[in-house]
mmCIF file of C-alpha atoms in Angstrom:
data_model
loop_
_atom_site.group_PDB
_atom_site.id
_atom_site.type_symbol
_atom_site.label_atom_id
_atom_site.label_comp_id
_atom_site.label_asym_id
_atom_site.label_seq_id
_atom_site.Cartn_x
_atom_site.Cartn_y
_atom_site.Cartn_z
ATOM 1 C CA UNK A 239 0.263 4.086 17.783
ATOM 2 C CA UNK A 240 1.923 7.475 16.824
ATOM 3 C CA UNK A 241 -0.303 10.148 15.414
ATOM 4 C CA UNK A 242 0.075 13.764 14.921
ATOM 5 C CA UNK A 243 -1.933 16.920 13.958
ATOM 6 C CA UNK A 244 -0.309 19.669 12.157
ATOM 7 C CA UNK A 245 -1.437 23.186 10.708
ATOM 8 C CA UNK A 246 0.051 24.760 7.633
ATOM 9 C CA UNK A 247 0.185 28.132 6.294
ATOM 10 C CA UNK A 248 1.111 28.421 2.504
ATOM 11 C CA UNK A 249 1.136 31.827 0.773
ATOM 12 C CA UNK A 250 -0.654 32.178 -2.783
ATOM 13 C CA UNK A 251 1.081 34.091 -5.558
ATOM 14 C CA UNK A 252 -2.100 35.909 -6.106
ATOM 15 C CA UNK A 253 -5.429 36.456 -4.335
ATOM 16 C CA UNK A 254 -7.650 33.901 -5.330
ATOM 17 C CA UNK A 255 -11.710 34.364 -5.236
ATOM 18 C CA UNK A 256 -13.841 31.585 -3.876
ATOM 19 C CA UNK A 257 -17.282 32.463 -4.278
ATOM 20 C CA UNK A 258 -17.649 35.462 -2.086
ATOM 21 C CA UNK A 259 -14.219 34.876 -0.022
ATOM 22 C CA UNK A 260 -10.824 36.001 -1.276
ATOM 23 C CA UNK A 261 -8.003 34.329 0.235
ATOM 24 C CA UNK A 262 -4.237 34.977 -0.033
ATOM 25 C CA UNK A 263 -3.129 32.135 2.089
ATOM 26 C CA UNK A 264 -4.100 28.929 1.973
ATOM 27 C CA UNK A 265 -4.436 27.016 5.243
ATOM 28 C CA UNK A 266 -5.114 23.483 6.365
ATOM 29 C CA UNK A 267 -4.164 20.469 8.490
ATOM 30 C CA UNK A 268 -1.791 17.609 7.734
ATOM 31 C CA UNK A 269 -2.730 14.325 9.794
ATOM 32 C CA UNK A 270 0.485 11.923 10.592
ATOM 33 C CA UNK A 271 -0.734 8.269 11.101
ATOM 34 C CA UNK A 272 2.389 6.279 11.957
ATOM 35 C CA UNK A 273 4.223 7.004 8.738
ATOM 36 C CA UNK A 274 1.000 8.068 6.450
ATOM 37 C CA UNK A 275 -0.262 10.948 5.695
ATOM 38 C CA UNK A 276 -3.849 12.609 4.923
ATOM 39 C CA UNK A 277 -4.492 16.359 4.362
ATOM 40 C CA UNK A 278 -7.710 18.233 5.769
ATOM 41 C CA UNK A 279 -8.286 21.405 3.970
ATOM 42 C CA UNK A 280 -11.799 22.871 3.483
ATOM 43 C CA UNK A 281 -12.052 25.614 0.544
ATOM 44 C CA UNK A 282 -13.219 28.829 1.758
ATOM 45 C CA UNK A 283 -16.712 29.292 0.051
ATOM 46 C CA UNK A 284 -17.202 25.631 -1.219
ATOM 47 C CA UNK A 285 -16.684 23.324 1.686
ATOM 48 C CA UNK A 286 -19.677 23.113 4.225
ATOM 49 C CA UNK A 287 -17.046 23.339 7.370
ATOM 50 C CA UNK A 288 -14.970 25.809 8.360
ATOM 51 C CA UNK A 289 -11.194 24.953 9.053
ATOM 52 C CA UNK A 290 -12.018 25.732 12.669
ATOM 53 C CA UNK A 291 -14.903 23.141 12.679
ATOM 54 C CA UNK A 292 -12.531 20.852 10.564
ATOM 55 C CA UNK A 293 -9.803 21.078 13.246
ATOM 56 C CA UNK A 294 -12.276 20.475 16.117
ATOM 57 C CA UNK A 295 -13.334 17.591 14.990
ATOM 58 C CA UNK A 296 -10.222 16.175 13.947
ATOM 59 C CA UNK A 297 -8.953 16.527 17.345
ATOM 60 C CA UNK A 298 -12.135 15.189 18.870
ATOM 61 C CA UNK A 299 -11.796 11.731 16.904
ATOM 62 C CA UNK A 300 -7.947 11.634 17.817
ATOM 63 C CA UNK A 301 -8.513 11.911 21.555
ATOM 64 C CA UNK A 302 -11.287 9.428 21.237
ATOM 65 C CA UNK A 303 -9.162 7.160 19.517
ATOM 66 C CA UNK A 304 -6.706 7.622 22.143
ATOM 67 C CA UNK A 305 -9.232 6.740 24.916
ATOM 68 C CA UNK A 306 -10.133 3.592 23.155
ATOM 69 C CA UNK A 307 -13.507 5.192 21.827
ATOM 70 C CA UNK A 308 -12.809 5.456 18.354
ATOM 71 C CA UNK A 309 -14.874 7.788 16.409
ATOM 72 C CA UNK A 310 -15.608 8.222 12.625
ATOM 73 C CA UNK A 311 -15.595 11.722 11.159
ATOM 74 C CA UNK A 312 -18.381 12.944 9.743
ATOM 75 C CA UNK A 313 -17.176 16.262 7.829
ATOM 76 C CA UNK A 314 -16.051 15.836 4.313
ATOM 77 C CA UNK A 315 -12.619 17.438 4.328
ATOM 78 C CA UNK A 316 -12.022 15.249 7.637
ATOM 79 C CA UNK A 317 -13.388 12.120 6.359
ATOM 80 C CA UNK A 318 -11.016 12.447 3.385
ATOM 81 C CA UNK A 319 -8.080 13.420 5.391
ATOM 82 C CA UNK A 320 -8.305 10.578 7.771
ATOM 83 C CA UNK A 321 -9.165 8.021 5.100
ATOM 84 C CA UNK A 322 -5.987 9.435 3.326
ATOM 85 C CA UNK A 323 -3.964 8.835 6.303
ATOM 86 C CA UNK A 324 -5.215 5.275 7.261
ATOM 87 C CA UNK A 325 -4.845 4.292 3.440
ATOM 88 C CA UNK A 326 -2.022 2.062 2.126
ATOM 89 C CA UNK A 327 -0.356 4.001 -0.597
ATOM 90 C CA UNK A 328 2.129 2.553 -3.030
ATOM 91 C CA UNK A 329 5.957 2.922 -2.213
ATOM 92 C CA UNK A 330 6.016 4.372 -5.892
ATOM 93 C CA UNK A 331 3.338 7.019 -6.751
ATOM 94 C CA UNK A 332 2.011 6.609 -10.182
ATOM 95 C CA UNK A 333 2.133 9.661 -12.681
ATOM 96 C CA UNK A 334 -1.509 10.340 -14.305
ATOM 97 C CA UNK A 335 -2.157 12.619 -17.509
ATOM 98 C CA UNK A 336 -0.616 16.222 -17.097
ATOM 99 C CA UNK A 337 -3.178 18.206 -15.882
ATOM 100 C CA UNK A 338 -4.965 20.922 -18.366
ATOM 101 C CA UNK A 339 -3.834 24.266 -17.420
ATOM 102 C CA UNK A 340 -5.954 26.493 -15.236
ATOM 103 C CA UNK A 341 -6.379 30.125 -16.382
ATOM 104 C CA UNK A 342 -6.889 32.390 -13.491
ATOM 105 C CA UNK A 343 -7.475 36.333 -13.530
ATOM 106 C CA UNK A 344 -9.771 38.968 -15.364
ATOM 107 C CA UNK A 345 -10.897 38.656 -19.168
ATOM 108 C CA UNK A 346 -8.084 40.786 -19.991
ATOM 109 C CA UNK A 347 -5.422 39.442 -17.920
ATOM 110 C CA UNK A 348 -5.898 35.823 -19.552
ATOM 111 C CA UNK A 349 -6.027 37.110 -22.915
ATOM 112 C CA UNK A 350 -2.847 38.902 -22.525
ATOM 113 C CA UNK A 351 -1.299 36.003 -20.888
ATOM 114 C CA UNK A 352 -2.957 33.693 -23.532
ATOM 115 C CA UNK A 353 -0.885 35.751 -26.226
ATOM 116 C CA UNK A 354 2.579 35.020 -24.391
ATOM 117 C CA UNK A 355 2.132 31.319 -25.609
ATOM 118 C CA UNK A 356 3.221 32.713 -29.092
ATOM 119 C CA UNK A 357 1.267 30.319 -30.972
ATOM 120 C CA UNK A 358 2.596 27.257 -29.133
ATOM 121 C CA UNK A 359 -1.486 27.250 -27.432
ATOM 122 C CA UNK A 360 -2.291 24.276 -25.313
ATOM 123 C CA UNK A 361 -4.928 22.075 -26.430
ATOM 124 C CA UNK A 362 -7.009 22.144 -23.498
ATOM 125 C CA UNK A 363 -7.532 24.794 -21.004
ATOM 126 C CA UNK A 364 -10.164 25.339 -17.713
ATOM 127 C CA UNK A 365 -11.471 28.793 -17.443
ATOM 128 C CA UNK A 366 -13.409 30.108 -14.604
ATOM 129 C CA UNK A 367 -16.748 32.254 -15.672
ATOM 130 C CA UNK A 368 -19.815 33.894 -14.079
ATOM 131 C CA UNK A 369 -17.334 36.233 -12.152
ATOM 132 C CA UNK A 370 -17.285 39.286 -14.561
ATOM 133 C CA UNK A 371 -19.696 40.914 -17.099
ATOM 134 C CA UNK A 372 -21.050 38.584 -19.288
ATOM 135 C CA UNK A 373 -19.784 40.635 -22.377
ATOM 136 C CA UNK A 374 -16.696 40.635 -21.113
ATOM 137 C CA UNK A 375 -16.386 36.481 -20.894
ATOM 138 C CA UNK A 376 -18.181 36.016 -23.862
ATOM 139 C CA UNK A 377 -15.431 38.115 -26.035
ATOM 140 C CA UNK A 378 -12.618 36.496 -23.754
ATOM 141 C CA UNK A 379 -13.717 32.983 -24.917
ATOM 142 C CA UNK A 380 -14.120 34.194 -28.334
ATOM 143 C CA UNK A 381 -10.837 35.654 -28.673
ATOM 144 C CA UNK A 382 -8.955 32.673 -27.104
ATOM 145 C CA UNK A 383 -10.596 30.289 -29.708
ATOM 146 C CA UNK A 384 -10.058 33.097 -32.431
ATOM 147 C CA UNK A 385 -6.113 32.736 -31.738
ATOM 148 C CA UNK A 386 -6.663 29.086 -30.878
ATOM 149 C CA UNK A 387 -8.828 27.628 -33.045
ATOM 150 C CA UNK A 388 -8.496 24.092 -32.292
ATOM 151 C CA UNK A 389 -8.851 24.774 -28.482
ATOM 152 C CA UNK A 390 -10.932 22.798 -26.309
ATOM 153 C CA UNK A 391 -12.414 24.900 -23.141
ATOM 154 C CA UNK A 392 -13.345 23.921 -20.083
ATOM 155 C CA UNK A 393 -15.502 26.272 -18.730
ATOM 156 C CA UNK A 394 -16.268 26.431 -14.935
ATOM 157 C CA UNK A 395 -19.354 28.781 -13.786
ATOM 158 C CA UNK A 396 -19.330 27.412 -9.720
ATOM 159 C CA UNK A 397 -23.079 27.590 -9.974
ATOM 160 C CA UNK A 398 -22.977 31.326 -10.740
ATOM 161 C CA UNK A 399 -25.628 31.673 -13.314
ATOM 162 C CA UNK A 400 -29.524 31.692 -13.156
ATOM 163 C CA UNK A 401 -31.206 29.624 -15.713
ATOM 164 C CA UNK A 402 -31.808 32.686 -18.161
ATOM 165 C CA UNK A 403 -28.060 33.948 -17.790
ATOM 166 C CA UNK A 404 -26.716 30.479 -18.516
ATOM 167 C CA UNK A 405 -28.969 30.399 -21.391
ATOM 168 C CA UNK A 406 -27.891 33.524 -22.665
ATOM 169 C CA UNK A 407 -23.768 32.599 -22.159
ATOM 170 C CA UNK A 408 -24.214 29.074 -23.709
ATOM 171 C CA UNK A 409 -25.906 30.391 -26.893
ATOM 172 C CA UNK A 410 -23.022 32.542 -27.778
ATOM 173 C CA UNK A 411 -20.428 29.899 -27.582
ATOM 174 C CA UNK A 412 -19.077 27.923 -30.350
ATOM 175 C CA UNK A 413 -20.037 24.291 -29.067
ATOM 176 C CA UNK A 414 -16.824 22.588 -31.013
ATOM 177 C CA UNK A 415 -14.409 24.315 -28.700
ATOM 178 C CA UNK A 416 -16.299 23.670 -25.450
ATOM 179 C CA UNK A 417 -15.362 20.377 -23.881
ATOM 180 C CA UNK A 418 -18.155 20.926 -21.056
ATOM 181 C CA UNK A 419 -19.409 23.864 -18.861
ATOM 182 C CA UNK A 420 -19.131 22.766 -14.769
ATOM 183 C CA UNK A 421 -22.014 23.501 -12.835
ATOM 184 C CA UNK A 422 -23.610 26.535 -14.778
ATOM 185 C CA UNK A 423 -26.358 26.790 -12.572
ATOM 186 C CA UNK A 424 -27.421 26.158 -8.563
ATOM 187 C CA UNK A 425 -29.913 23.864 -9.240
ATOM 188 C CA UNK A 426 -29.777 20.672 -11.037
ATOM 189 C CA UNK A 427 -33.018 20.972 -13.204
ATOM 190 C CA UNK A 428 -31.664 24.294 -14.224
ATOM 191 C CA UNK A 429 -28.578 23.043 -15.630
ATOM 192 C CA UNK A 430 -30.521 19.969 -17.207
ATOM 193 C CA UNK A 431 -32.980 22.672 -18.947
ATOM 194 C CA UNK A 432 -30.236 24.942 -20.289
ATOM 195 C CA UNK A 433 -28.304 22.055 -21.476
ATOM 196 C CA UNK A 434 -31.075 20.629 -23.607
ATOM 197 C CA UNK A 435 -31.979 23.783 -24.781
ATOM 198 C CA UNK A 436 -28.516 24.853 -25.798
ATOM 199 C CA UNK A 437 -26.957 21.561 -26.817
ATOM 200 C CA UNK A 438 -23.655 22.598 -25.045
ATOM 201 C CA UNK A 439 -22.522 19.681 -22.940
ATOM 202 C CA UNK A 440 -22.311 19.882 -18.992
ATOM 203 C CA UNK A 441 -20.546 18.598 -16.089
ATOM 204 C CA UNK A 442 -21.370 18.029 -12.282
ATOM 205 C CA UNK A 443 -18.781 19.526 -9.884
ATOM 206 C CA UNK A 444 -19.577 20.805 -6.576
ATOM 207 C CA UNK A 445 -23.510 19.983 -7.082
ATOM 208 C CA UNK A 446 -22.490 16.197 -6.445
ATOM 209 C CA UNK A 447 -21.893 17.394 -2.901
ATOM 210 C CA UNK A 448 -25.339 18.778 -2.411
ATOM 211 C CA UNK A 449 -27.416 16.879 -4.678
ATOM 212 C CA UNK A 450 -26.260 13.185 -4.404
ATOM 213 C CA UNK A 451 -29.273 11.809 -5.942
ATOM 214 C CA UNK A 452 -28.117 12.996 -9.627
ATOM 215 C CA UNK A 453 -29.318 11.029 -12.689
ATOM 216 C CA UNK A 454 -27.618 11.064 -16.148
ATOM 217 C CA UNK A 455 -29.196 13.137 -18.972
ATOM 218 C CA UNK A 456 -27.969 13.484 -22.576
ATOM 219 C CA UNK A 457 -25.725 16.393 -22.164
ATOM 220 C CA UNK A 458 -23.998 15.488 -18.948
ATOM 221 C CA UNK A 459 -20.671 14.269 -20.351
ATOM 222 C CA UNK A 460 -18.449 14.172 -17.014
ATOM 223 C CA UNK A 461 -18.319 14.270 -13.238
ATOM 224 C CA UNK A 462 -15.797 16.202 -11.474
ATOM 225 C CA UNK A 463 -14.883 14.262 -8.076
ATOM 226 C CA UNK A 464 -12.951 16.733 -5.519
ATOM 227 C CA UNK A 465 -12.585 14.376 -2.683
ATOM 228 C CA UNK A 466 -12.213 17.243 -0.297
ATOM 229 C CA UNK A 467 -15.802 18.319 -0.873
ATOM 230 C CA UNK A 468 -17.521 14.647 -1.453
ATOM 231 C CA UNK A 469 -15.887 13.313 1.782
ATOM 232 C CA UNK A 470 -14.708 9.279 2.177
ATOM 233 C CA UNK A 471 -12.867 7.353 -0.205
ATOM 234 C CA UNK A 472 -15.909 5.047 -0.657
ATOM 235 C CA UNK A 473 -18.284 7.525 -1.521
ATOM 236 C CA UNK A 474 -16.048 9.156 -4.153
ATOM 237 C CA UNK A 475 -15.246 5.294 -5.438
ATOM 238 C CA UNK A 476 -19.332 4.935 -5.601
ATOM 239 C CA UNK A 477 -19.887 8.066 -7.472
ATOM 240 C CA UNK A 478 -17.035 7.234 -10.009
ATOM 241 C CA UNK A 479 -18.662 3.573 -10.521
ATOM 242 C CA UNK A 480 -21.840 5.102 -11.172
ATOM 243 C CA UNK A 481 -20.470 7.681 -13.407
ATOM 244 C CA UNK A 482 -18.559 4.720 -15.225
ATOM 245 C CA UNK A 483 -21.503 2.425 -15.370
ATOM 246 C CA UNK A 484 -23.240 5.071 -17.215
ATOM 247 C CA UNK A 485 -20.465 6.127 -19.631
ATOM 248 C CA UNK A 486 -19.598 9.459 -18.316
ATOM 249 C CA UNK A 487 -16.034 10.602 -17.976
ATOM 250 C CA UNK A 488 -14.503 11.213 -14.675
ATOM 251 C CA UNK A 489 -12.039 14.135 -13.350
ATOM 252 C CA UNK A 490 -10.404 14.261 -10.148
ATOM 253 C CA UNK A 491 -10.114 17.488 -9.290
ATOM 254 C CA UNK A 492 -8.381 19.570 -6.546
ATOM 255 C CA UNK A 493 -9.273 22.015 -4.175
ATOM 256 C CA UNK A 494 -6.282 24.003 -3.647
ATOM 257 C CA UNK A 495 -4.816 21.111 -1.236
ATOM 258 C CA UNK A 496 -0.946 21.298 -0.463
ATOM 259 C CA UNK A 497 1.431 19.558 -2.530
ATOM 260 C CA UNK A 498 0.948 16.467 -0.276
ATOM 261 C CA UNK A 499 -2.709 16.481 -1.144
ATOM 262 C CA UNK A 500 -2.031 17.359 -4.753
ATOM 263 C CA UNK A 501 0.410 14.530 -4.811
ATOM 264 C CA UNK A 502 -2.329 11.877 -3.411
ATOM 265 C CA UNK A 503 -5.162 13.306 -5.727
ATOM 266 C CA UNK A 504 -2.743 12.338 -8.715
ATOM 267 C CA UNK A 505 -2.410 8.983 -7.256
ATOM 268 C CA UNK A 506 -6.006 8.682 -6.925
ATOM 269 C CA UNK A 507 -6.673 9.869 -10.463
ATOM 270 C CA UNK A 508 -4.239 7.388 -11.690
ATOM 271 C CA UNK A 509 -6.275 4.454 -10.404
ATOM 272 C CA UNK A 510 -9.621 5.846 -10.574
ATOM 273 C CA UNK A 511 -9.748 7.745 -14.024
ATOM 274 C CA UNK A 512 -6.282 6.903 -15.688
ATOM 275 C CA UNK A 513 -7.875 7.835 -19.406
ATOM 276 C CA UNK A 514 -8.516 11.538 -18.265
ATOM 277 C CA UNK A 515 -6.409 14.377 -17.782
ATOM 278 C CA UNK A 516 -7.132 15.433 -13.868
ATOM 279 C CA UNK A 517 -8.007 18.748 -12.859
ATOM 280 C CA UNK A 518 -4.719 19.514 -10.845
ATOM 281 C CA UNK A 519 -2.822 22.473 -12.081
ATOM 282 C CA UNK A 520 -3.244 24.504 -8.743
ATOM 283 C CA UNK A 521 0.077 24.310 -7.305
ATOM 284 C CA UNK A 522 1.649 26.865 -9.521
ATOM 285 C CA UNK A 523 -0.266 29.503 -7.367
ATOM 286 C CA UNK A 524 1.622 28.622 -4.335
ATOM 287 C CA UNK A 525 5.004 30.127 -3.492
ATOM 288 C CA UNK A 526 6.280 27.426 -0.875
ATOM 289 C CA UNK A 527 6.125 23.826 -0.373
ATOM 290 C CA UNK A 528 5.134 21.442 2.459
ATOM 291 C CA UNK A 529 7.076 18.971 1.191
ATOM 292 C CA UNK A 530 11.233 18.502 0.846
ATOM 293 C CA UNK A 531 12.249 18.895 -2.612
ATOM 294 C CA UNK A 532 15.083 16.232 -2.564
ATOM 295 C CA UNK A 533 12.959 13.458 -0.781
ATOM 296 C CA UNK A 534 9.150 14.699 -1.411
ATOM 297 C CA UNK A 535 8.900 13.779 2.463
ATOM 298 C CA UNK A 536 6.498 16.081 4.480
ATOM 299 C CA UNK A 537 8.880 18.903 5.790
ATOM 300 C CA UNK A 538 7.203 19.072 9.463
ATOM 301 C CA UNK A 539 9.919 21.678 10.656
ATOM 302 C CA UNK A 540 7.396 24.206 9.047
ATOM 303 C CA UNK A 541 4.447 23.035 10.173
ATOM 304 C CA UNK A 542 2.647 23.872 13.490
ATOM 305 C CA UNK A 543 2.328 21.040 15.741
ATOM 306 C CA UNK A 544 -1.359 21.003 17.166
ATOM 307 C CA UNK A 545 -1.773 17.733 18.852
ATOM 308 C CA UNK A 546 0.292 14.260 19.261
ATOM 309 C CA UNK A 547 -0.860 11.118 20.757
#
């Protein structure tokens, strides 16, 4: 059996902030298992493990496999990459719903970019919040909705507010324009409290990897599955089954994986949540591609080989 591990570096078209870390280059690993592939790409600021730790565990598992003593990875991003590389993917990948648009930048930049749509506005868009002064973000949301009154917004706070801050922000929103707010606070009890008080729908995202024993509540409308943060495909599927059993929406979302990982996430979205648009609108922030345009096969020439069996 031939197995190879590669490293990639993909420049981004603009620096992107992930909690307290800003990156201008996305780095990760690609695992080739015979003719199948998986991606191991911890997201700085979000993943529990660093890329160096993921690489060390991947190499440890691969060397143990070669010696006839298989080890199963324990780090979430490594579990996801190994599971994808060993999965039987269909010969023809399905196309899920078109992903909703992700708007990045300062409030002023987002408003100016929004005006360039010239009234042909998308029906749904996602915004990062809890990054700039609250008055600026509230004004931004109101201005976007003023220009596109039928707009449905997904707001992602990345656990950035206290209970009081989330309460204040959400009380200034028009619920008719809000699909839901992802992770307004860092604690599940705070999210439940502010959602109950304001009536604004919420979703759980990165908290799913921190609080696995979540239970549904009236304002909880969706869970957002980021397999790179969750780990194994079986764990992802268990979360999805629980969500569907309780009537929640499921959105498959990316962690700024490369084009390979994004394509595999799109396939998983078409299998696991075919009725929902996935959160995969991240590729437009990459300036290069690990896939060959004509075949969509991985271009191994631009990767750094780390290990081969």
